[in-house]
């Protein structure tokens, strides 16, 4: 599983928005978004880049941190 830190989420609607944005990215599977842990976890193929993930999240108004 990959983990992407996401800052700025403060309610369950925020996590739903993040989920939707990630769900639109081709190839992501097993997506989970945690308000409490300030992160998203998922399985991603090598074709999905960190830049692509960052762009998807910043486009909807959140900030990304470490991607591991
Ligand atoms: Mo409500 Mo979550 O504005 O932003 S959707 S706190």
mmCIF file of C-alpha atoms and ligand atoms in Angstrom:
data_model
loop_
_atom_site.group_PDB
_atom_site.id
_atom_site.type_symbol
_atom_site.label_atom_id
_atom_site.label_comp_id
_atom_site.label_asym_id
_atom_site.label_seq_id
_atom_site.Cartn_x
_atom_site.Cartn_y
_atom_site.Cartn_z
ATOM 1 C CA UNK A 1 0.000 0.000 0.000
ATOM 2 C CA UNK A 2 1.056 3.540 -0.738
ATOM 3 C CA UNK A 3 0.457 6.370 1.717
ATOM 4 C CA UNK A 4 -0.025 10.027 0.844
ATOM 5 C CA UNK A 5 -0.164 12.603 3.620
ATOM 6 C CA UNK A 6 -2.908 15.176 3.050
ATOM 7 C CA UNK A 7 -3.293 18.392 5.005
ATOM 8 C CA UNK A 8 -6.361 20.563 5.260
ATOM 9 C CA UNK A 9 -9.103 17.979 5.659
ATOM 10 C CA UNK A 10 -11.414 18.902 8.499
ATOM 11 C CA UNK A 11 -14.636 16.977 7.977
ATOM 12 C CA UNK A 12 -16.114 13.886 6.346
ATOM 13 C CA UNK A 13 -17.071 15.877 3.256
ATOM 14 C CA UNK A 14 -13.419 16.725 2.816
ATOM 15 C CA UNK A 15 -12.457 13.079 2.941
ATOM 16 C CA UNK A 16 -15.219 12.268 0.441
ATOM 17 C CA UNK A 17 -13.839 14.901 -1.967
ATOM 18 C CA UNK A 18 -10.357 13.461 -1.653
ATOM 19 C CA UNK A 19 -11.686 9.973 -2.240
ATOM 20 C CA UNK A 20 -13.477 11.077 -5.408
ATOM 21 C CA UNK A 21 -10.382 12.827 -6.749
ATOM 22 C CA UNK A 22 -8.241 9.753 -6.167
ATOM 23 C CA UNK A 23 -10.901 7.421 -7.537
ATOM 24 C CA UNK A 24 -10.716 9.265 -10.881
ATOM 25 C CA UNK A 25 -7.046 8.350 -11.263
ATOM 26 C CA UNK A 26 -6.677 5.331 -13.489
ATOM 27 C CA UNK A 27 -5.285 2.308 -11.711
ATOM 28 C CA UNK A 28 -5.732 3.271 -8.057
ATOM 29 C CA UNK A 29 -7.251 0.499 -5.975
ATOM 30 C CA UNK A 30 -8.236 -0.055 -2.363
ATOM 31 C CA UNK A 31 -8.494 3.657 -1.670
ATOM 32 C CA UNK A 32 -8.958 4.744 1.914
ATOM 33 C CA UNK A 33 -8.969 8.300 3.266
ATOM 34 C CA UNK A 34 -8.433 8.996 6.962
ATOM 35 C CA UNK A 35 -9.399 12.291 8.533
ATOM 36 C CA UNK A 36 -7.786 11.302 11.806
ATOM 37 C CA UNK A 37 -4.497 10.168 10.283
ATOM 38 C CA UNK A 38 -4.448 12.965 7.658
ATOM 39 C CA UNK A 39 -3.651 10.639 4.822
ATOM 40 C CA UNK A 40 -4.890 8.492 1.989
ATOM 41 C CA UNK A 41 -3.807 4.913 1.449
ATOM 42 C CA UNK A 42 -4.169 2.935 -1.766
ATOM 43 C CA UNK A 43 -2.542 0.534 -4.152
ATOM 44 C CA UNK A 44 -1.097 2.276 -7.206
ATOM 45 C CA UNK A 45 0.612 0.953 -10.338
ATOM 46 C CA UNK A 46 4.022 2.399 -11.273
ATOM 47 C CA UNK A 47 2.337 4.398 -14.037
ATOM 48 C CA UNK A 48 0.786 6.694 -11.424
ATOM 49 C CA UNK A 49 3.271 9.415 -10.507
ATOM 50 C CA UNK A 50 3.647 11.410 -7.315
ATOM 51 C CA UNK A 51 3.183 14.580 -9.374
ATOM 52 C CA UNK A 52 -0.108 13.282 -10.713
ATOM 53 C CA UNK A 53 -1.354 12.541 -7.207
ATOM 54 C CA UNK A 54 -0.219 15.940 -5.914
ATOM 55 C CA UNK A 55 -1.954 17.694 -8.803
ATOM 56 C CA UNK A 56 -5.228 15.865 -8.172
ATOM 57 C CA UNK A 57 -5.245 16.794 -4.490
ATOM 58 C CA UNK A 58 -4.083 20.390 -4.771
ATOM 59 C CA UNK A 59 -6.675 20.982 -7.521
ATOM 60 C CA UNK A 60 -9.433 20.447 -4.968
ATOM 61 C CA UNK A 61 -7.851 22.649 -2.321
ATOM 62 C CA UNK A 62 -5.822 20.386 -0.082
ATOM 63 C CA UNK A 63 -2.102 20.114 0.457
ATOM 64 C CA UNK A 64 -0.025 17.005 0.187
ATOM 65 C CA UNK A 65 2.872 15.957 2.356
ATOM 66 C CA UNK A 66 5.092 12.938 2.214
ATOM 67 C CA UNK A 67 4.370 10.118 -0.250
ATOM 68 C CA UNK A 68 5.614 6.756 0.859
HETATM 69 MO MO1 LIG B 1 -16.747 21.588 5.195
HETATM 70 MO MO2 LIG B 1 -14.744 19.750 5.038
HETATM 71 O O1 LIG B 1 -16.333 23.163 4.331
HETATM 72 O O2 LIG B 1 -14.126 21.296 4.258
HETATM 73 S S1 LIG B 1 -16.214 20.095 3.444
HETATM 74 S S2 LIG B 1 -14.860 21.275 6.582
#
